[in-house]
mmCIF file of C-alpha atoms (C1' of nucleotides) in Angstrom:
data_model
loop_
_atom_site.group_PDB
_atom_site.id
_atom_site.type_symbol
_atom_site.label_atom_id
_atom_site.label_comp_id
_atom_site.label_asym_id
_atom_site.label_seq_id
_atom_site.Cartn_x
_atom_site.Cartn_y
_atom_site.Cartn_z
ATOM 1 C CA MET A 1 60.346 87.127 -137.718
ATOM 2 C CA VAL A 2 62.039 85.785 -134.682
ATOM 3 C CA THR A 3 60.355 86.755 -131.420
ATOM 4 C CA ALA A 4 63.004 88.428 -129.313
ATOM 5 C CA THR A 5 63.131 87.802 -125.603
ATOM 6 C CA GLN A 6 63.011 90.942 -123.443
ATOM 7 C CA SER A 7 66.829 90.843 -122.670
ATOM 8 C CA PRO A 8 68.570 89.050 -125.528
ATOM 9 C CA ARG A 9 72.011 90.475 -124.710
ATOM 10 C CA HIS A 10 72.889 88.145 -121.988
ATOM 11 C CA PRO A 11 74.456 84.618 -122.789
ATOM 12 C CA ALA A 12 71.969 81.878 -123.433
ATOM 13 C CA GLY A 13 73.664 80.108 -120.584
ATOM 14 C CA LEU A 14 71.702 81.879 -118.035
ATOM 15 C CA ALA A 15 68.224 80.256 -118.453
ATOM 16 C CA GLN A 16 70.008 76.871 -118.832
ATOM 17 C CA LYS A 17 72.142 77.109 -115.768
ATOM 18 C CA LEU A 18 69.107 78.267 -113.711
ATOM 19 C CA ALA A 19 67.040 75.282 -114.996
ATOM 20 C CA ASP A 20 69.917 73.042 -114.090
ATOM 21 C CA SER A 21 69.418 73.939 -110.567
ATOM 22 C CA GLY A 22 65.586 73.667 -110.753
ATOM 23 C CA LEU A 23 65.176 77.399 -110.819
ATOM 24 C CA ARG A 24 63.232 79.806 -113.072
ATOM 25 C CA SER A 25 64.434 82.467 -115.378
ATOM 26 C CA THR A 26 62.785 85.687 -114.423
ATOM 27 C CA PRO A 27 63.129 89.245 -115.686
ATOM 28 C CA GLN A 28 64.682 90.291 -112.452
ATOM 29 C CA ARG A 29 67.372 87.535 -112.634
ATOM 30 C CA GLU A 30 68.109 88.251 -116.271
ATOM 31 C CA LEU A 31 68.533 91.954 -115.651
ATOM 32 C CA VAL A 32 70.645 91.651 -112.644
ATOM 33 C CA TYR A 33 72.978 89.213 -114.527
ATOM 34 C CA GLU A 34 72.969 91.435 -117.579
ATOM 35 C CA VAL A 35 73.950 94.431 -115.454
ATOM 36 C CA LEU A 36 76.909 92.511 -114.060
ATOM 37 C CA LEU A 37 77.966 91.520 -117.519
ATOM 38 C CA THR A 38 77.711 95.039 -118.941
ATOM 39 C CA LYS A 39 79.810 96.920 -116.485
ATOM 40 C CA ARG A 40 82.362 94.710 -114.869
ATOM 41 C CA ASP A 41 83.505 96.980 -112.099
ATOM 42 C CA HIS A 42 82.605 94.590 -109.269
ATOM 43 C CA PRO A 43 79.592 96.505 -108.008
ATOM 44 C CA THR A 44 77.923 96.152 -104.602
ATOM 45 C CA ALA A 45 74.340 95.072 -104.269
ATOM 46 C CA ASP A 46 73.344 98.653 -103.751
ATOM 47 C CA GLU A 47 75.052 99.597 -107.003
ATOM 48 C CA VAL A 48 73.440 96.746 -108.881
ATOM 49 C CA PHE A 49 70.132 97.924 -107.505
ATOM 50 C CA ALA A 50 70.722 101.499 -108.828
ATOM 51 C CA ARG A 51 71.545 100.207 -112.252
ATOM 52 C CA VAL A 52 68.671 97.890 -112.455
ATOM 53 C CA LYS A 53 65.967 100.198 -111.253
ATOM 54 C CA PRO A 54 65.591 102.443 -114.201
ATOM 55 C CA GLU A 55 64.853 99.417 -116.378
ATOM 56 C CA LEU A 56 62.643 97.642 -113.845
ATOM 57 C CA PRO A 57 61.313 100.371 -111.516
ATOM 58 C CA GLY A 58 59.267 98.033 -109.345
ATOM 59 C CA ILE A 59 62.276 95.920 -108.332
ATOM 60 C CA SER A 60 63.199 95.770 -104.626
ATOM 61 C CA LEU A 61 66.578 95.699 -102.991
ATOM 62 C CA ALA A 62 65.656 92.458 -101.334
ATOM 63 C CA THR A 63 65.172 90.945 -104.849
ATOM 64 C CA VAL A 64 68.594 92.169 -105.965
ATOM 65 C CA TYR A 65 70.131 90.362 -102.957
ATOM 66 C CA ASN A 66 68.086 87.350 -103.788
ATOM 67 C CA CYS A 67 69.140 87.281 -107.525
ATOM 68 C CA LEU A 68 72.717 87.897 -106.691
ATOM 69 C CA GLU A 69 72.743 85.024 -104.218
ATOM 70 C CA THR A 70 70.920 82.842 -106.826
ATOM 71 C CA LEU A 71 73.618 83.653 -109.430
ATOM 72 C CA VAL A 72 76.357 82.756 -107.090
ATOM 73 C CA GLN A 73 74.617 79.480 -106.242
ATOM 74 C CA CYS A 74 74.437 78.739 -109.959
ATOM 75 C CA ASP A 75 78.084 79.420 -110.424
ATOM 76 C CA LEU A 76 77.382 82.275 -112.747
ATOM 77 C CA VAL A 77 78.867 84.839 -110.577
ATOM 78 C CA ARG A 78 81.444 85.148 -107.894
ATOM 79 C CA ALA A 79 81.001 87.001 -104.610
ATOM 80 C CA VAL A 80 84.125 88.926 -103.756
ATOM 81 C CA ASN A 81 85.176 90.168 -100.337
ATOM 82 C CA PHE A 82 88.257 92.050 -99.437
ATOM 83 C CA GLU A 83 88.443 94.438 -96.543
ATOM 84 C CA ARG A 84 85.414 95.239 -94.527
ATOM 85 C CA GLY A 85 82.652 96.733 -96.560
ATOM 86 C CA PRO A 86 79.887 95.413 -98.788
ATOM 87 C CA THR A 87 80.234 92.285 -100.870
ATOM 88 C CA ARG A 88 80.969 92.810 -104.535
ATOM 89 C CA TYR A 89 80.031 90.761 -107.419
ATOM 90 C CA CYS A 90 82.077 89.457 -110.289
ATOM 91 C CA PRO A 91 80.792 87.596 -113.479
ATOM 92 C CA ASN A 92 84.288 86.433 -114.532
ATOM 93 C CA LEU A 93 84.298 82.908 -114.126
ATOM 94 C CA ARG A 94 87.814 82.131 -115.318
ATOM 95 C CA PRO A 95 90.353 81.603 -112.538
ATOM 96 C CA HIS A 96 91.796 85.046 -111.934
ATOM 97 C CA ALA A 97 92.968 87.253 -109.124
ATOM 98 C CA HIS A 98 91.922 90.759 -108.097
ATOM 99 C CA PHE A 99 94.013 93.783 -107.973
ATOM 100 C CA HIS A 100 92.736 96.430 -105.616
ATOM 101 C CA ASP A 101 93.974 99.875 -106.512
ATOM 102 C CA GLU A 102 94.784 101.817 -103.363
ATOM 103 C CA LEU A 103 94.473 105.163 -105.042
ATOM 104 C CA THR A 104 91.279 104.891 -106.957
ATOM 105 C CA GLY A 105 89.620 102.146 -105.051
ATOM 106 C CA GLN A 106 88.911 100.287 -108.222
ATOM 107 C CA THR A 107 89.239 96.492 -108.508
ATOM 108 C CA HIS A 108 90.761 94.898 -111.738
ATOM 109 C CA ASP A 109 90.601 91.330 -112.742
ATOM 110 C CA VAL A 110 94.007 89.902 -113.454
ATOM 111 C CA ASP A 111 94.436 86.689 -115.302
ATOM 112 C CA LEU A 112 97.160 84.392 -113.955
ATOM 113 C CA PRO A 113 98.593 81.226 -115.520
ATOM 114 C CA GLU A 114 96.497 78.236 -114.539
ATOM 115 C CA THR A 115 99.778 76.540 -113.444
ATOM 116 C CA LEU A 116 100.203 79.176 -110.717
ATOM 117 C CA PHE A 117 96.988 78.242 -109.076
ATOM 118 C CA ALA A 118 97.968 74.532 -109.277
ATOM 119 C CA LYS A 119 101.418 75.394 -107.817
ATOM 120 C CA LEU A 120 99.890 77.268 -104.892
ATOM 121 C CA LYS A 121 97.678 74.298 -104.028
ATOM 122 C CA SER A 122 100.612 71.976 -104.286
ATOM 123 C CA GLU A 123 102.465 74.044 -101.587
ATOM 124 C CA LEU A 124 99.936 73.260 -98.943
ATOM 125 C CA PRO A 125 101.089 71.200 -96.119
ATOM 126 C CA PRO A 126 99.900 67.515 -96.043
ATOM 127 C CA GLY A 127 96.193 67.075 -95.144
ATOM 128 C CA PHE A 128 95.137 70.372 -96.545
ATOM 129 C CA ASP A 129 92.979 69.887 -99.620
ATOM 130 C CA ALA A 130 91.967 73.182 -101.347
ATOM 131 C CA ASN A 131 89.253 73.445 -103.958
ATOM 132 C CA ALA A 132 89.546 77.052 -104.416
ATOM 133 C CA VAL A 133 92.207 79.801 -104.112
ATOM 134 C CA GLU A 134 91.548 83.550 -103.905
ATOM 135 C CA ILE A 135 94.306 86.004 -104.501
ATOM 136 C CA THR A 136 94.049 89.663 -103.930
ATOM 137 C CA PHE A 137 96.786 92.137 -104.607
ATOM 138 C CA ARG A 138 96.945 95.620 -103.162
ATOM 139 C CA GLY A 139 98.897 98.468 -104.708
ATOM 140 C CA LYS A 140 98.990 101.151 -107.332
ATOM 141 C CA ALA A 141 98.018 100.664 -110.897
ATOM 142 C CA LYS A 142 99.672 103.069 -113.318
ATOM 143 C CA SER A 143 98.453 101.298 -116.373
ATOM 144 C CA SER A 144 95.822 102.405 -118.918
ATOM 145 C CA ALA A 145 93.777 99.469 -117.572
ATOM 146 C CA ASN A 146 91.516 101.834 -115.662
ATOM 147 C CA MET B 1 112.572 90.170 -56.544
ATOM 148 C CA VAL B 2 111.650 91.561 -59.905
ATOM 149 C CA THR B 3 108.416 93.676 -60.024
ATOM 150 C CA ALA B 4 106.251 92.113 -62.595
ATOM 151 C CA THR B 5 104.144 94.266 -64.909
ATOM 152 C CA GLN B 6 100.482 93.498 -64.929
ATOM 153 C CA SER B 7 100.610 91.561 -68.202
ATOM 154 C CA PRO B 8 104.119 90.231 -68.685
ATOM 155 C CA ARG B 9 103.102 87.571 -71.143
ATOM 156 C CA HIS B 10 103.059 89.746 -74.303
ATOM 157 C CA PRO B 11 106.211 90.639 -76.190
ATOM 158 C CA ALA B 12 107.947 93.675 -75.070
ATOM 159 C CA GLY B 13 107.501 94.942 -78.605
ATOM 160 C CA LEU B 14 103.940 96.251 -77.864
ATOM 161 C CA ALA B 15 104.858 99.231 -75.812
ATOM 162 C CA GLN B 16 107.679 100.140 -78.192
ATOM 163 C CA LYS B 17 105.625 99.833 -81.316
ATOM 164 C CA LEU B 18 102.899 101.991 -79.785
ATOM 165 C CA ALA B 19 105.372 104.630 -78.701
ATOM 166 C CA ASP B 20 106.800 104.644 -82.175
ATOM 167 C CA SER B 21 103.459 105.820 -83.330
ATOM 168 C CA GLY B 22 103.104 108.299 -80.575
ATOM 169 C CA LEU B 23 100.598 106.211 -78.790
ATOM 170 C CA ARG B 24 100.345 105.104 -75.208
ATOM 171 C CA SER B 25 100.382 101.573 -73.760
ATOM 172 C CA THR B 26 97.265 100.944 -71.775
ATOM 173 C CA PRO B 27 95.877 97.952 -69.949
ATOM 174 C CA GLN B 28 93.125 97.609 -72.559
ATOM 175 C CA ARG B 29 95.620 97.554 -75.518
ATOM 176 C CA GLU B 30 97.930 95.134 -73.776
ATOM 177 C CA LEU B 31 95.133 92.772 -72.860
ATOM 178 C CA VAL B 32 93.580 92.770 -76.398
ATOM 179 C CA TYR B 33 97.006 92.010 -77.935
ATOM 180 C CA GLU B 34 97.647 89.311 -75.376
ATOM 181 C CA VAL B 35 94.333 87.648 -76.113
ATOM 182 C CA LEU B 36 95.134 87.683 -79.769
ATOM 183 C CA LEU B 37 98.546 86.035 -79.113
ATOM 184 C CA THR B 38 97.181 83.461 -76.754
ATOM 185 C CA LYS B 39 94.580 81.927 -78.899
ATOM 186 C CA ARG B 40 95.339 82.409 -82.572
ATOM 187 C CA ASP B 41 92.064 81.307 -84.087
ATOM 188 C CA HIS B 42 91.341 84.532 -85.876
ATOM 189 C CA PRO B 43 88.664 85.833 -83.623
ATOM 190 C CA THR B 44 86.117 88.558 -84.386
ATOM 191 C CA ALA B 45 85.878 91.746 -82.378
ATOM 192 C CA ASP B 46 82.936 90.250 -80.522
ATOM 193 C CA GLU B 47 85.066 87.203 -79.561
ATOM 194 C CA VAL B 48 87.879 89.242 -78.425
ATOM 195 C CA PHE B 49 85.524 91.292 -76.329
ATOM 196 C CA ALA B 50 84.286 88.136 -74.646
ATOM 197 C CA ARG B 51 87.785 86.878 -73.861
ATOM 198 C CA VAL B 52 88.915 90.156 -72.580
ATOM 199 C CA LYS B 53 85.906 90.956 -70.380
ATOM 200 C CA PRO B 54 86.572 88.494 -67.474
ATOM 201 C CA GLU B 55 90.011 90.118 -66.973
ATOM 202 C CA LEU B 56 88.885 93.660 -67.375
ATOM 203 C CA PRO B 57 85.063 93.678 -66.673
ATOM 204 C CA GLY B 58 84.642 97.411 -67.344
ATOM 205 C CA ILE B 59 85.991 97.364 -70.914
ATOM 206 C CA SER B 60 83.461 98.277 -73.620
ATOM 207 C CA LEU B 61 83.037 96.865 -77.016
ATOM 208 C CA ALA B 62 83.904 100.223 -78.533
ATOM 209 C CA THR B 63 87.289 100.110 -76.810
ATOM 210 C CA VAL B 64 87.857 96.642 -78.322
ATOM 211 C CA TYR B 65 87.275 97.965 -81.742
ATOM 212 C CA ASN B 66 89.470 100.945 -80.902
ATOM 213 C CA CYS B 67 92.340 98.774 -79.746
ATOM 214 C CA LEU B 68 92.115 96.366 -82.616
ATOM 215 C CA GLU B 69 92.261 99.228 -84.983
ATOM 216 C CA THR B 70 95.177 100.695 -83.226
ATOM 217 C CA LEU B 71 97.099 97.386 -83.311
ATOM 218 C CA VAL B 72 96.391 97.198 -87.050
ATOM 219 C CA GLN B 73 97.721 100.699 -87.579
ATOM 220 C CA CYS B 74 100.956 99.841 -85.691
ATOM 221 C CA ASP B 75 101.445 96.673 -87.822
ATOM 222 C CA LEU B 76 101.148 94.395 -84.869
ATOM 223 C CA VAL B 77 98.066 92.732 -86.141
ATOM 224 C CA ARG B 78 96.439 91.980 -89.492
ATOM 225 C CA ALA B 79 92.766 92.422 -90.243
ATOM 226 C CA VAL B 80 91.450 89.494 -92.158
ATOM 227 C CA ASN B 81 88.310 89.450 -94.414
ATOM 228 C CA PHE B 82 87.123 86.569 -96.466
ATOM 229 C CA GLU B 83 83.430 86.134 -97.188
ATOM 230 C CA ARG B 84 80.905 88.399 -95.765
ATOM 231 C CA GLY B 85 80.843 88.574 -92.130
ATOM 232 C CA PRO B 86 82.765 90.261 -89.283
ATOM 233 C CA THR B 87 86.380 91.144 -89.689
ATOM 234 C CA ARG B 88 88.838 88.747 -88.012
ATOM 235 C CA TYR B 89 92.229 89.545 -86.472
ATOM 236 C CA CYS B 90 95.560 87.746 -86.876
ATOM 237 C CA PRO B 91 98.728 88.511 -84.890
ATOM 238 C CA ASN B 92 100.833 86.522 -87.280
ATOM 239 C CA LEU B 93 103.127 88.977 -89.100
ATOM 240 C CA ARG B 94 104.980 86.649 -91.202
ATOM 241 C CA PRO B 95 103.823 86.545 -94.874
ATOM 242 C CA HIS B 96 101.340 83.635 -95.008
ATOM 243 C CA ALA B 97 98.202 82.518 -96.412
ATOM 244 C CA HIS B 98 94.848 81.449 -94.863
ATOM 245 C CA PHE B 99 93.165 78.131 -95.244
ATOM 246 C CA HIS B 100 89.492 78.220 -94.583
ATOM 247 C CA ASP B 101 88.122 74.896 -93.635
ATOM 248 C CA GLU B 102 84.716 74.472 -95.071
ATOM 249 C CA LEU B 103 83.782 71.783 -92.636
ATOM 250 C CA THR B 104 84.655 73.337 -89.331
ATOM 251 C CA GLY B 105 84.669 76.984 -90.370
ATOM 252 C CA GLN B 106 88.088 77.289 -88.731
ATOM 253 C CA THR B 107 90.865 79.320 -90.378
ATOM 254 C CA HIS B 108 94.519 78.045 -90.337
ATOM 255 C CA ASP B 109 97.558 80.014 -91.079
ATOM 256 C CA VAL B 110 99.664 78.474 -93.906
ATOM 257 C CA ASP B 111 103.271 79.431 -94.331
ATOM 258 C CA LEU B 112 104.333 79.737 -97.961
ATOM 259 C CA PRO B 113 107.734 80.195 -99.376
ATOM 260 C CA GLU B 114 108.650 83.776 -99.676
ATOM 261 C CA THR B 115 109.621 83.179 -103.285
ATOM 262 C CA LEU B 116 106.011 82.332 -104.104
ATOM 263 C CA PHE B 117 104.778 85.704 -102.967
ATOM 264 C CA ALA B 118 107.513 87.337 -105.106
ATOM 265 C CA LYS B 119 106.620 85.121 -108.072
ATOM 266 C CA LEU B 120 102.999 86.162 -107.737
ATOM 267 C CA LYS B 121 103.781 89.769 -107.862
ATOM 268 C CA SER B 122 106.118 89.277 -110.831
ATOM 269 C CA GLU B 123 103.231 87.824 -112.790
ATOM 270 C CA LEU B 124 101.190 90.963 -112.701
ATOM 271 C CA PRO B 125 100.748 92.758 -116.045
ATOM 272 C CA PRO B 126 102.990 95.810 -116.622
ATOM 273 C CA GLY B 127 101.704 98.928 -114.721
ATOM 274 C CA PHE B 128 100.486 96.964 -111.771
ATOM 275 C CA ASP B 129 102.677 97.365 -108.708
ATOM 276 C CA ALA B 130 101.616 95.354 -105.740
ATOM 277 C CA ASN B 131 102.890 95.913 -102.179
ATOM 278 C CA ALA B 132 100.728 93.205 -100.595
ATOM 279 C CA VAL B 133 99.208 89.920 -101.656
ATOM 280 C CA GLU B 134 96.579 88.072 -99.793
ATOM 281 C CA ILE B 135 95.962 84.452 -100.449
ATOM 282 C CA THR B 136 92.966 82.390 -99.147
ATOM 283 C CA PHE B 137 92.392 78.772 -99.721
ATOM 284 C CA ARG B 138 89.076 77.016 -99.202
ATOM 285 C CA GLY B 139 88.678 73.415 -98.723
ATOM 286 C CA LYS B 140 88.874 70.484 -96.330
ATOM 287 C CA ALA B 141 91.581 69.971 -93.861
ATOM 288 C CA LYS B 142 92.059 66.370 -92.655
ATOM 289 C CA SER B 143 95.278 67.060 -90.820
ATOM 290 C CA SER B 144 95.898 67.159 -87.136
ATOM 291 C CA ALA B 145 96.531 70.796 -87.439
ATOM 292 C CA ASN B 146 93.119 71.638 -85.859
ATOM 293 C "C1'" DC C 1 102.723 116.558 -55.772
ATOM 294 C "C1'" DA C 2 99.161 119.520 -57.966
ATOM 295 C "C1'" DC C 3 97.880 120.948 -62.399
ATOM 296 C "C1'" DC C 4 97.219 121.325 -67.232
ATOM 297 C "C1'" DT C 5 96.601 119.169 -71.409
ATOM 298 C "C1'" DA C 6 95.829 115.650 -74.446
ATOM 299 C "C1'" DA C 7 95.027 110.860 -75.008
ATOM 300 C "C1'" DT C 8 91.993 107.170 -74.067
ATOM 301 C "C1'" DT C 9 87.944 104.952 -72.732
ATOM 302 C "C1'" DT C 10 83.065 104.452 -72.263
ATOM 303 C "C1'" DG C 11 77.941 103.826 -73.137
ATOM 304 C "C1'" DG C 12 74.699 104.827 -76.172
ATOM 305 C "C1'" DA C 13 73.032 106.398 -80.321
ATOM 306 C "C1'" DA C 14 73.497 106.209 -85.356
ATOM 307 C "C1'" DT C 15 74.552 103.926 -89.608
ATOM 308 C "C1'" DA C 16 75.343 100.554 -93.038
ATOM 309 C "C1'" DA C 17 74.781 95.976 -94.903
ATOM 310 C "C1'" DT C 18 72.302 92.077 -94.994
ATOM 311 C "C1'" DT C 19 68.633 88.849 -93.772
ATOM 312 C "C1'" DC C 20 64.150 87.616 -92.487
ATOM 313 C "C1'" DT C 21 59.113 87.499 -92.662
ATOM 314 C "C1'" DA C 22 54.616 87.406 -94.170
ATOM 315 C "C1'" DA C 23 51.817 88.681 -97.881
ATOM 316 C "C1'" DT C 24 51.224 89.077 -102.824
ATOM 317 C "C1'" DT C 25 52.111 87.931 -107.493
ATOM 318 C "C1'" DA C 26 53.712 84.994 -111.303
ATOM 319 C "C1'" DT C 27 54.533 80.678 -113.446
ATOM 320 C "C1'" DC C 28 54.288 75.630 -114.533
ATOM 321 C "C1'" DG C 29 52.170 71.359 -115.194
ATOM 322 C "C1'" DC C 30 47.939 69.266 -115.751
ATOM 323 C "C1'" DG D 1 41.682 77.632 -116.081
ATOM 324 C "C1'" DC D 2 43.348 75.508 -111.363
ATOM 325 C "C1'" DG D 3 46.133 74.407 -107.881
ATOM 326 C "C1'" DA D 4 50.823 74.013 -106.097
ATOM 327 C "C1'" DT D 5 55.014 76.063 -105.916
ATOM 328 C "C1'" DA D 6 58.497 79.580 -106.859
ATOM 329 C "C1'" DA D 7 59.619 84.245 -106.807
ATOM 330 C "C1'" DT D 8 59.085 88.983 -105.547
ATOM 331 C "C1'" DT D 9 58.070 92.584 -102.598
ATOM 332 C "C1'" DA D 10 58.026 96.107 -98.582
ATOM 333 C "C1'" DG D 11 59.227 96.647 -94.424
ATOM 334 C "C1'" DA D 12 60.872 95.001 -90.016
ATOM 335 C "C1'" DA D 13 64.716 92.888 -87.619
ATOM 336 C "C1'" DT D 14 69.527 91.772 -87.075
ATOM 337 C "C1'" DT D 15 74.479 92.215 -87.183
ATOM 338 C "C1'" DA D 16 78.628 94.661 -87.463
ATOM 339 C "C1'" DT D 17 80.597 98.720 -87.016
ATOM 340 C "C1'" DT D 18 81.256 103.674 -86.403
ATOM 341 C "C1'" DC D 19 80.316 107.947 -84.275
ATOM 342 C "C1'" DC D 20 79.893 111.124 -80.531
ATOM 343 C "C1'" DA D 21 80.047 113.597 -76.352
ATOM 344 C "C1'" DA D 22 81.199 113.031 -71.652
ATOM 345 C "C1'" DA D 23 84.121 110.976 -68.143
ATOM 346 C "C1'" DT D 24 88.489 109.048 -66.961
ATOM 347 C "C1'" DT D 25 93.335 108.547 -67.040
ATOM 348 C "C1'" DA D 26 98.033 109.519 -67.840
ATOM 349 C "C1'" DG D 27 102.195 112.314 -68.744
ATOM 350 C "C1'" DG D 28 104.870 116.269 -68.329
ATOM 351 C "C1'" DT D 29 105.942 120.643 -65.889
ATOM 352 C "C1'" DG D 30 106.787 123.856 -62.310
#
DNA sequence: CACCTAATTTGGAATAATTCTAATTATCGC
DNA sequence: GCGATAATTAGAATTATTCCAAATTAGGTG
């Protein structure tokens, strides 16, 4: 029989990406990443902490902060900030925008054509060279996408 | 001779806009607004406090927060949040994007064609109705626009 | 102009989010 | 198995912001 790792649900990419940066794969990092992948509602560090704790009761909030920062450094997760308030975390790596629903407070990922991002960058005045664009919409979502 | 008001440099719009919301024009509000107009480098509340204090030594940080919040409510100023850290304030009311220079940490306003904002909104999936779009670029600015 | 009322400001305490620190624990290569 | 290094932990410290109750200021009214 194949020996299963403790958390086989996450993509194999994690251990590899960590190794690429000279970092180790640990139960805490795996679990934090898995939690992000499982419920993609852009949780805060506190929320991640709450979701992770039942599985790994000894984990500390500081470690959750550390793990999230590590994942961001490895380009496995994006940190998202709109409006004052705690940073939120998003494991969606494709270029996409965020739609912030003013009624529910929820944040939805919105895929936009790659060409639009390119067009935006091309609209910059001479001398400005952007390597990333962040787009946030605010409004009301009536869709079933909740 | 014409009797000058204490702070004649700010647009006459301030007192009017405040009145529209049933609020009073005060020296603190006028000065905070004037400071934002004078140096448009997207200062934090602390920075505004520092700039305002020499002119009005008795002012408190709480008042600066209050004034900034008031100006945002009156649509005279926009609160800007990218990356974790203190909220910054921007008196530019035209639709525009922000360019965050990774080298200097400075933030520049970038005017984009109105049509682009419209196009972005039109790219949203059905059911998503945006009333605002925020765009932030990150990268390096080599221009003289510093 | 004196008063009444409500808006505003103030200083300090309280809260929230995050980072720091020093000590402990786990892991990797030999 | 040992030693060096990485990672985690708990709690203290820091930063940004909000809250609160008291003092001040400003209009409007007679």
